[in-house]
Structures are given as C-alpha cells and as structure tokens.
mmCIF file of C-alpha atoms and ligand atoms in Angstrom:
data_model
loop_
_atom_site.group_PDB
_atom_site.id
_atom_site.type_symbol
_atom_site.label_atom_id
_atom_site.label_comp_id
_atom_site.label_asym_id
_atom_site.label_seq_id
_atom_site.Cartn_x
_atom_site.Cartn_y
_atom_site.Cartn_z
ATOM 1 C CA MET A 760 -13.779 10.096 4.403
ATOM 2 C CA HIS A 761 -15.368 8.061 6.637
ATOM 3 C CA ILE A 762 -13.832 4.256 6.757
ATOM 4 C CA ASP A 763 -15.551 1.395 8.544
ATOM 5 C CA ILE A 764 -13.639 -2.247 9.291
ATOM 6 C CA LEU A 765 -15.422 -5.532 9.838
ATOM 7 C CA THR A 766 -12.640 -7.855 11.337
ATOM 8 C CA LEU A 767 -12.183 -10.360 13.829
ATOM 9 C CA PHE A 768 -9.377 -8.891 15.608
ATOM 10 C CA PRO A 769 -9.870 -4.333 15.307
ATOM 11 C CA GLU A 770 -6.910 -4.669 18.869
ATOM 12 C CA MET A 771 -4.522 -4.567 15.369
ATOM 13 C CA PHE A 772 -5.799 -0.974 13.561
ATOM 14 C CA PRO A 773 -5.724 1.640 16.863
ATOM 15 C CA GLY A 774 -1.018 0.755 16.348
ATOM 16 C CA VAL A 775 -0.963 1.960 12.014
ATOM 17 C CA LEU A 776 -4.018 4.801 11.907
ATOM 18 C CA GLU A 777 -2.775 6.762 14.987
ATOM 19 C CA SER A 778 -0.132 7.611 14.230
ATOM 20 C CA SER A 779 1.669 9.777 12.284
ATOM 21 C CA ILE A 780 0.174 11.353 9.296
ATOM 22 C CA LEU A 781 -3.106 9.079 9.924
ATOM 23 C CA LYS A 782 -3.156 10.099 13.089
ATOM 24 C CA ARG A 783 -2.701 13.953 12.125
ATOM 25 C CA ALA A 784 -5.448 13.305 9.322
ATOM 26 C CA LYS A 785 -7.489 11.720 11.692
ATOM 27 C CA GLU A 786 -7.543 14.784 13.458
ATOM 28 C CA ARG A 787 -7.886 17.131 10.731
ATOM 29 C CA GLY A 788 -11.130 15.860 9.552
ATOM 30 C CA ALA A 789 -9.832 14.657 6.618
ATOM 31 C CA PHE A 790 -11.232 11.155 7.733
ATOM 32 C CA ASP A 791 -12.459 9.052 10.727
ATOM 33 C CA TYR A 792 -13.445 5.471 10.953
ATOM 34 C CA ASN A 793 -14.793 2.593 13.330
ATOM 35 C CA LEU A 794 -13.982 -0.521 14.311
ATOM 36 C CA ILE A 795 -17.284 -3.640 13.765
ATOM 37 C CA ASN A 796 -16.096 -6.521 15.346
ATOM 38 C CA PHE A 797 -18.197 -8.765 13.573
ATOM 39 C CA ARG A 798 -18.489 -11.198 16.173
ATOM 40 C CA ASP A 799 -21.179 -8.712 17.574
ATOM 41 C CA PHE A 800 -23.553 -9.903 14.981
ATOM 42 C CA THR A 801 -23.329 -13.537 15.639
ATOM 43 C CA GLU A 802 -27.046 -15.189 16.244
ATOM 44 C CA ASP A 803 -25.603 -18.339 18.638
ATOM 45 C CA LYS A 804 -24.764 -18.167 22.611
ATOM 46 C CA HIS A 805 -21.773 -18.947 21.984
ATOM 47 C CA HIS A 806 -20.551 -16.819 19.059
ATOM 48 C CA LYS A 807 -19.134 -18.529 16.382
ATOM 49 C CA VAL A 808 -17.794 -16.633 13.151
ATOM 50 C CA ASP A 809 -16.554 -19.556 10.799
ATOM 51 C CA ASP A 810 -17.676 -23.335 10.435
ATOM 52 C CA TYR A 811 -16.657 -26.170 8.881
ATOM 53 C CA PRO A 812 -16.344 -26.134 4.627
ATOM 54 C CA TYR A 813 -19.746 -28.182 2.312
ATOM 55 C CA GLY A 814 -18.006 -30.756 1.014
ATOM 56 C CA GLY A 815 -14.856 -31.128 3.468
ATOM 57 C CA GLY A 816 -11.645 -29.912 3.791
ATOM 58 C CA ALA A 817 -8.776 -28.011 5.326
ATOM 59 C CA GLY A 818 -10.179 -24.918 7.165
ATOM 60 C CA LEU A 819 -12.538 -22.966 9.022
ATOM 61 C CA VAL A 820 -14.908 -20.367 6.630
ATOM 62 C CA LEU A 821 -17.494 -17.261 7.529
ATOM 63 C CA LYS A 822 -20.299 -17.918 7.879
ATOM 64 C CA PRO A 823 -22.438 -15.632 6.130
ATOM 65 C CA GLN A 824 -24.852 -14.180 8.405
ATOM 66 C CA PRO A 825 -22.769 -11.576 11.394
ATOM 67 C CA VAL A 826 -20.745 -9.932 7.360
ATOM 68 C CA PHE A 827 -24.269 -10.038 6.303
ATOM 69 C CA ASP A 828 -25.410 -7.931 8.880
ATOM 70 C CA ALA A 829 -22.846 -5.968 9.771
ATOM 71 C CA VAL A 830 -22.421 -4.572 6.072
ATOM 72 C CA GLU A 831 -26.389 -4.239 5.981
ATOM 73 C CA SER A 832 -26.224 -1.688 9.826
ATOM 74 C CA ILE A 833 -23.742 0.491 8.262
ATOM 75 C CA ILE A 834 -25.461 0.117 4.866
ATOM 76 C CA GLU A 835 -29.135 1.661 6.238
ATOM 77 C CA LYS A 836 -27.244 4.334 8.239
ATOM 78 C CA THR A 837 -26.245 6.053 4.910
ATOM 79 C CA GLU A 838 -28.420 7.706 2.532
ATOM 80 C CA LYS A 839 -25.344 6.371 -0.356
ATOM 81 C CA GLN A 840 -24.290 3.015 -1.301
ATOM 82 C CA PRO A 841 -20.171 3.059 0.385
ATOM 83 C CA ARG A 842 -17.876 0.756 -1.854
ATOM 84 C CA VAL A 843 -17.828 -2.497 0.370
ATOM 85 C CA ILE A 844 -14.196 -3.906 -0.739
ATOM 86 C CA LEU A 845 -13.278 -7.512 0.615
ATOM 87 C CA LEU A 846 -10.098 -8.351 1.454
ATOM 88 C CA CYS A 847 -9.862 -11.317 -1.278
ATOM 89 C CA PRO A 848 -5.813 -13.229 -2.635
ATOM 90 C CA GLN A 849 -7.752 -13.841 -5.503
ATOM 91 C CA GLY A 850 -8.949 -9.991 -6.502
ATOM 92 C CA GLU A 851 -8.189 -7.197 -8.578
ATOM 93 C CA ARG A 852 -4.619 -6.486 -8.065
ATOM 94 C CA TYR A 853 -4.290 -3.810 -5.636
ATOM 95 C CA ASN A 854 -2.170 -0.234 -7.288
ATOM 96 C CA GLN A 855 -1.974 3.303 -7.430
ATOM 97 C CA ALA A 856 -4.373 3.746 -9.761
ATOM 98 C CA LYS A 857 -6.792 2.048 -7.521
ATOM 99 C CA ALA A 858 -5.532 3.878 -4.019
ATOM 100 C CA GLU A 859 -6.712 7.264 -6.476
ATOM 101 C CA GLU A 860 -10.331 5.987 -7.098
ATOM 102 C CA LEU A 861 -10.874 4.924 -3.671
ATOM 103 C CA SER A 862 -9.345 8.169 -2.298
ATOM 104 C CA LYS A 863 -12.128 9.983 -3.840
ATOM 105 C CA GLU A 864 -15.008 8.360 -1.989
ATOM 106 C CA ASP A 865 -16.839 9.566 0.452
ATOM 107 C CA HIS A 866 -16.919 6.285 2.062
ATOM 108 C CA LEU A 867 -15.484 2.959 2.383
ATOM 109 C CA VAL A 868 -16.550 -0.429 4.463
ATOM 110 C CA PHE A 869 -13.643 -3.246 4.172
ATOM 111 C CA ILE A 870 -14.303 -6.619 5.258
ATOM 112 C CA CYS A 871 -11.305 -8.460 6.456
ATOM 113 C CA GLY A 872 -11.426 -12.269 5.951
ATOM 114 C CA HIS A 873 -9.657 -14.703 8.341
ATOM 115 C CA TYR A 874 -9.038 -18.619 8.803
ATOM 116 C CA GLU A 875 -9.868 -20.557 5.462
ATOM 117 C CA GLY A 876 -12.166 -17.620 3.172
ATOM 118 C CA TYR A 877 -15.525 -16.969 2.782
ATOM 119 C CA ASP A 878 -19.117 -17.998 2.457
ATOM 120 C CA GLU A 879 -19.229 -17.556 -2.008
ATOM 121 C CA ARG A 880 -22.289 -15.649 -0.742
ATOM 122 C CA ILE A 881 -20.410 -12.838 0.244
ATOM 123 C CA ARG A 882 -18.593 -11.994 -2.709
ATOM 124 C CA GLU A 883 -21.425 -12.106 -4.554
ATOM 125 C CA ALA A 884 -23.867 -10.338 -2.684
ATOM 126 C CA LEU A 885 -22.000 -8.058 -0.334
ATOM 127 C CA VAL A 886 -19.613 -6.480 -2.280
ATOM 128 C CA THR A 887 -18.403 -4.010 -4.722
ATOM 129 C CA ASP A 888 -14.747 -4.664 -4.924
ATOM 130 C CA GLU A 889 -12.548 -7.445 -3.922
ATOM 131 C CA ILE A 890 -8.846 -6.096 -3.455
ATOM 132 C CA SER A 891 -5.230 -8.681 -2.928
ATOM 133 C CA ILE A 892 -3.255 -6.642 -1.978
ATOM 134 C CA GLY A 893 -0.729 -8.831 -3.804
ATOM 135 C CA ASP A 894 0.190 -12.423 -5.184
ATOM 136 C CA PHE A 895 1.142 -13.790 -1.985
ATOM 137 C CA VAL A 896 -1.376 -15.139 1.319
ATOM 138 C CA LEU A 897 -2.182 -13.204 4.940
ATOM 139 C CA THR A 898 -3.480 -15.248 7.249
ATOM 140 C CA GLY A 899 -5.697 -12.378 7.780
ATOM 141 C CA GLY A 900 -6.898 -9.249 5.555
ATOM 142 C CA GLU A 901 -6.153 -6.683 8.782
ATOM 143 C CA LEU A 902 -2.630 -6.130 6.996
ATOM 144 C CA GLY A 903 -4.035 -5.485 3.547
ATOM 145 C CA ALA A 904 -6.155 -2.966 4.639
ATOM 146 C CA MET A 905 -4.282 -0.837 7.147
ATOM 147 C CA VAL A 906 -2.206 -1.595 2.849
ATOM 148 C CA MET A 907 -4.883 0.291 1.437
ATOM 149 C CA MET A 908 -5.513 2.619 4.335
ATOM 150 C CA ASP A 909 -2.950 4.334 4.607
ATOM 151 C CA SER A 910 -2.573 4.166 0.599
ATOM 152 C CA ILE A 911 -6.062 6.138 0.554
ATOM 153 C CA VAL A 912 -5.909 8.623 2.822
ATOM 154 C CA ARG A 913 -2.624 10.285 1.894
ATOM 155 C CA LEU A 914 -4.485 11.683 -1.392
ATOM 156 C CA ILE A 915 -6.722 13.205 0.225
ATOM 157 C CA PRO A 916 -6.391 16.765 -0.053
ATOM 158 C CA GLY A 917 -4.864 18.634 2.653
ATOM 159 C CA VAL A 918 -3.514 15.153 4.920
ATOM 160 C CA LEU A 919 0.403 15.891 3.112
ATOM 161 C CA GLY A 920 2.272 18.679 4.138
ATOM 162 C CA ASN A 921 2.938 19.388 0.211
ATOM 163 C CA GLU A 922 0.807 18.750 -2.389
ATOM 164 C CA ASP A 923 3.324 17.918 -4.625
ATOM 165 C CA SER A 924 4.931 14.747 -2.801
ATOM 166 C CA ALA A 925 2.027 12.964 -3.520
ATOM 167 C CA VAL A 926 2.196 13.885 -7.305
ATOM 168 C CA GLN A 927 5.561 13.509 -8.011
ATOM 169 C CA ASP A 928 5.094 10.258 -6.221
ATOM 170 C CA SER A 929 6.345 6.262 -8.085
ATOM 171 C CA PHE A 930 3.255 5.223 -9.960
ATOM 172 C CA SER A 931 1.147 8.326 -9.773
ATOM 173 C CA THR A 932 3.177 9.976 -13.192
ATOM 174 C CA GLY A 933 3.242 6.221 -14.501
ATOM 175 C CA LEU A 934 6.914 5.996 -13.684
ATOM 176 C CA LEU A 935 8.989 5.361 -10.617
ATOM 177 C CA GLU A 936 10.497 8.734 -8.801
ATOM 178 C CA HIS A 937 13.607 9.951 -9.882
ATOM 179 C CA PRO A 938 15.989 9.752 -6.314
ATOM 180 C CA HIS A 939 16.432 12.548 -3.856
ATOM 181 C CA TYR A 940 19.505 13.520 -1.361
ATOM 182 C CA THR A 941 19.756 15.682 1.021
ATOM 183 C CA ARG A 942 22.864 17.069 2.964
ATOM 184 C CA PRO A 943 26.210 16.573 3.194
ATOM 185 C CA ALA A 944 26.718 16.816 -0.523
ATOM 186 C CA ASN A 945 29.890 14.551 0.210
ATOM 187 C CA PHE A 946 28.936 11.655 2.431
ATOM 188 C CA ARG A 947 32.059 9.293 3.118
ATOM 189 C CA GLY A 948 33.754 10.152 -0.387
ATOM 190 C CA MET A 949 29.686 9.231 -1.493
ATOM 191 C CA GLN A 950 28.825 12.709 -3.694
ATOM 192 C CA VAL A 951 25.636 13.986 -4.721
ATOM 193 C CA PRO A 952 25.383 14.530 -8.707
ATOM 194 C CA ASP A 953 26.414 18.430 -9.103
ATOM 195 C CA VAL A 954 23.389 19.170 -10.717
ATOM 196 C CA LEU A 955 21.507 19.440 -7.677
ATOM 197 C CA LEU A 956 23.781 21.637 -6.118
ATOM 198 C CA SER A 957 23.472 24.007 -9.570
ATOM 199 C CA GLY A 958 20.857 26.143 -8.366
ATOM 200 C CA ASN A 959 19.786 25.703 -12.070
ATOM 201 C CA HIS A 960 15.865 24.880 -11.536
ATOM 202 C CA ALA A 961 15.351 23.798 -15.398
ATOM 203 C CA ALA A 962 18.332 21.326 -15.614
ATOM 204 C CA ILE A 963 17.301 19.671 -11.883
ATOM 205 C CA ASP A 964 13.637 18.731 -13.958
ATOM 206 C CA GLU A 965 14.955 17.634 -16.655
ATOM 207 C CA TRP A 966 17.715 15.446 -14.161
ATOM 208 C CA ARG A 967 14.920 14.492 -13.116
ATOM 209 C CA HIS A 968 12.379 13.378 -15.699
ATOM 210 C CA LYS A 969 15.083 11.179 -17.343
ATOM 211 C CA GLU A 970 16.613 10.194 -13.647
ATOM 212 C CA SER A 971 12.713 8.614 -13.230
ATOM 213 C CA LEU A 972 13.325 6.822 -16.704
ATOM 214 C CA HIS A 973 16.047 5.633 -15.907
ATOM 215 C CA ARG A 974 14.495 3.995 -13.131
ATOM 216 C CA THR A 975 12.144 2.948 -14.674
ATOM 217 C CA TYR A 976 12.986 1.682 -17.865
ATOM 218 C CA SER A 977 15.806 -0.549 -15.460
ATOM 219 C CA ARG A 978 14.090 -1.647 -13.223
ATOM 220 C CA ARG A 979 9.994 -1.959 -13.881
ATOM 221 C CA PRO A 980 10.218 -1.943 -18.089
ATOM 222 C CA ASP A 981 6.247 -3.442 -17.186
ATOM 223 C CA LEU A 982 5.069 0.395 -16.253
ATOM 224 C CA LEU A 983 6.635 1.764 -19.817
ATOM 225 C CA THR A 984 4.547 -0.619 -21.313
ATOM 226 C CA ASN A 985 1.346 1.314 -22.751
ATOM 227 C CA ARG A 986 3.485 4.159 -22.419
ATOM 228 C CA SER A 987 4.135 7.411 -25.293
ATOM 229 C CA PHE A 988 7.357 8.972 -25.193
ATOM 230 C CA SER A 989 8.321 12.373 -25.958
ATOM 231 C CA PRO A 990 10.618 13.033 -28.585
ATOM 232 C CA GLN A 991 13.690 13.587 -25.741
ATOM 233 C CA GLU A 992 12.104 10.680 -24.532
ATOM 234 C CA GLU A 993 12.693 8.162 -27.287
ATOM 235 C CA GLN A 994 16.405 9.334 -27.611
ATOM 236 C CA TRP A 995 16.826 8.573 -24.132
ATOM 237 C CA ILE A 996 15.964 5.105 -24.250
ATOM 238 C CA GLU A 997 18.700 4.437 -27.275
ATOM 239 C CA GLU A 998 20.961 5.747 -25.105
ATOM 240 C CA TRP A 999 19.919 2.763 -22.773
ATOM 241 C CA GLU A 1000 19.531 0.403 -24.831
ATOM 242 C CA LYS A 1001 22.815 1.221 -27.299
ATOM 243 C CA LYS A 1002 24.732 1.098 -24.360
ATOM 244 C CA ILE A 1003 23.726 -2.235 -23.133
ATOM 245 C CA GLN A 1004 24.141 -3.334 -26.612
ATOM 246 C CA LYS A 1005 27.957 -2.325 -25.924
ATOM 247 C CA ASP A 1006 28.221 -3.684 -22.843
ATOM 248 C CA GLU A 1007 27.203 -7.372 -23.884
ATOM 249 C CA GLU A 1008 29.261 -6.759 -26.797
ATOM 250 C CA SER A 1009 32.223 -6.346 -24.283
HETATM 251 C C1 LIG B 1083 -5.383 -16.809 4.786
HETATM 252 S S1 LIG B 1083 -5.717 -15.746 3.439
HETATM 253 C C2 LIG B 1083 -6.934 -16.612 2.520
HETATM 254 C C3 LIG B 1083 -6.713 -17.925 1.384
HETATM 255 C C4 LIG B 1083 -7.478 -18.553 0.754
HETATM 256 N N1 LIG B 1083 -7.248 -19.456 1.353
HETATM 257 C C5 LIG B 1083 -6.484 -18.485 -0.615
HETATM 258 O O1 LIG B 1083 -6.748 -19.293 -0.873
HETATM 259 O O2 LIG B 1083 -7.686 -17.902 -1.856
HETATM 260 C C6 LIG B 1083 -7.075 -15.316 5.584
HETATM 261 C C7 LIG B 1083 -7.755 -14.190 5.072
HETATM 262 O O3 LIG B 1083 -6.193 -13.144 4.592
HETATM 263 C C8 LIG B 1083 -6.688 -12.441 3.615
HETATM 264 N N2 LIG B 1083 -5.990 -12.031 2.330
HETATM 265 C C9 LIG B 1083 -4.528 -12.848 2.584
HETATM 266 N N3 LIG B 1083 -4.145 -12.355 1.706
HETATM 267 C C10 LIG B 1083 -4.112 -11.574 1.217
HETATM 268 C C11 LIG B 1083 -4.459 -10.835 0.030
HETATM 269 N N4 LIG B 1083 -2.952 -10.929 -0.893
HETATM 270 N N5 LIG B 1083 -4.242 -9.523 -0.352
HETATM 271 C C12 LIG B 1083 -5.343 -9.111 0.249
HETATM 272 N N6 LIG B 1083 -6.156 -10.234 1.220
HETATM 273 C C13 LIG B 1083 -5.571 -11.027 2.017
HETATM 274 C C14 LIG B 1083 -8.359 -12.395 2.795
HETATM 275 O O4 LIG B 1083 -9.155 -11.930 3.449
HETATM 276 C C15 LIG B 1083 -8.578 -13.115 3.835
HETATM 277 O O5 LIG B 1083 -9.226 -14.198 2.767
#
C-alpha cells in the first residue's frame, strides 16, 4: 500500500510512522508513505495556504488551489484513482469496518486540514471519503490521519506477527474482546480465572466467548443491536438480565 499525506506539518508524522509495528511494516515493504507539504504548491510569493472566509466570520479557510494542485500532482502519476480521504469532524464516523475496507486499497491519500476548515469546493470535487475520528474537534487532521494509518496498516496481511491477533480484536468480531491475563497466576491476591489454567481449550474458548459477549452487553450494548444470537448466547443474556432484575429488586 502507498499512502500520500497532505499536511502543513509534516514534522508531526515520523515519531508515529517510524516506531514499533508501523516502522517494521514499512521496512518489510507492507506500506510506504510520502509526506507532501501543500504549502509547496502555493502560487503566490508569500506561500499563503489560507484566506479570510467570504461573508466574514472567525478563522481562516484553506484555499482550494494548493490542495487541488497537490492532489492532482499525485493522481496524474497513478493509473488507478486513489481513495482521497479528507479528515473532517463533519465526516462519516471512523470505525473498524472502515479500517478493514481501507486496508484492502493499494493507494490512499490523506488531506489534513488546519485552521477553521476547508474551502467547500475541496469537499465537492476532490475527495472520495470524508472521515471524522470522533465527535470532538482537533486543531488539525494530522492526529486523525495517524490514528487511521495505524489502524489500517496493522490490518495489512503479514504486518502483525500473529494474524489471529487482528481477527480477535475488539470490533472485528462485532464484539469487544475478552479479558487477558499473564503470569503470575496470583498477583497480590488477585487470581487468574481457573479455566485459563485448566489446559482445556474448548472450555477456554467458551469462557472467552462468554466474557466477550458480556463485556459488549454491559459496556457497548449498541454494538449488539443488529446481531443475531446463537441459542447459547441467548441463554447467557437471559441469565444476565435475570441477575440485573434480581439486583434491582434487592
Ligand atoms: C479546528 S478543525 C475545523 C473544525 C470546523 N470549523 C468545524 O466546525 O467542522 C481543523 C481541522 O482539524 C481536523 N479535525 C478536527 N476534528 C477532527 C475530527 N474529529 N476528525 C477528523 N479530523 C478532524 C480537520 O482536518 C479540520 O479541518
């Protein structure tokens, strides 16, 4: 996968992209990236990338020309139209399904905004996806692009040592992941559940499945809205509902 990042602050990226799993993924050729400062595409001698909004109001707006020229300089070198992603708090809310979808692409372009926002014509004519990483406002799109890149690159086959570790992750199965424990079995009197020490893999799988469903049921019931449940899962949910009712009555 190749990723182009349009930003006014390229110096923000190497700390994240040149560390840990992303660094190894790049070294192994799973992806590479190119940082493009779209200030380099300005046509005026002051290299101005923003201007006052028509109609007045607070803040500065990114001008269309440097962003259009930067994206077009990428597209004219490629045969296939890349996904052009605009980081934007008004966009589609980012999630694991979108990360999985984007991890299958060969070429992504991220446009990181700053200041008050973008000239609307960038939205209308240049981008394939507008993405928000959550219902809050950042100073710029750079952190959002890094969050997205991290979550996408780790899904490229071969990037994680054990392929199963992405398959089991929270959200990938539609549920939050089950709890994990490591040595020692007893830490300050807190004991690892016996089943995990039993060596009985069928029992461990069932415990993990039940814990995973229970975590989702208690913390993120919204994730269960469109899920169809197995008879076993229905029975567990019934148990938890009865327990809640009993606790409320006592
Ligand atoms: C200060 S914000 C602009 C917010 C804009 N005035 C609005 O109300 O929608 C500057 C830039 O940060 C980025 N940004 C801020 N919050 C974001 C979020 N939740 N998700 C993705 N990008 C975000 C976008 O690139 C945005 O153009």
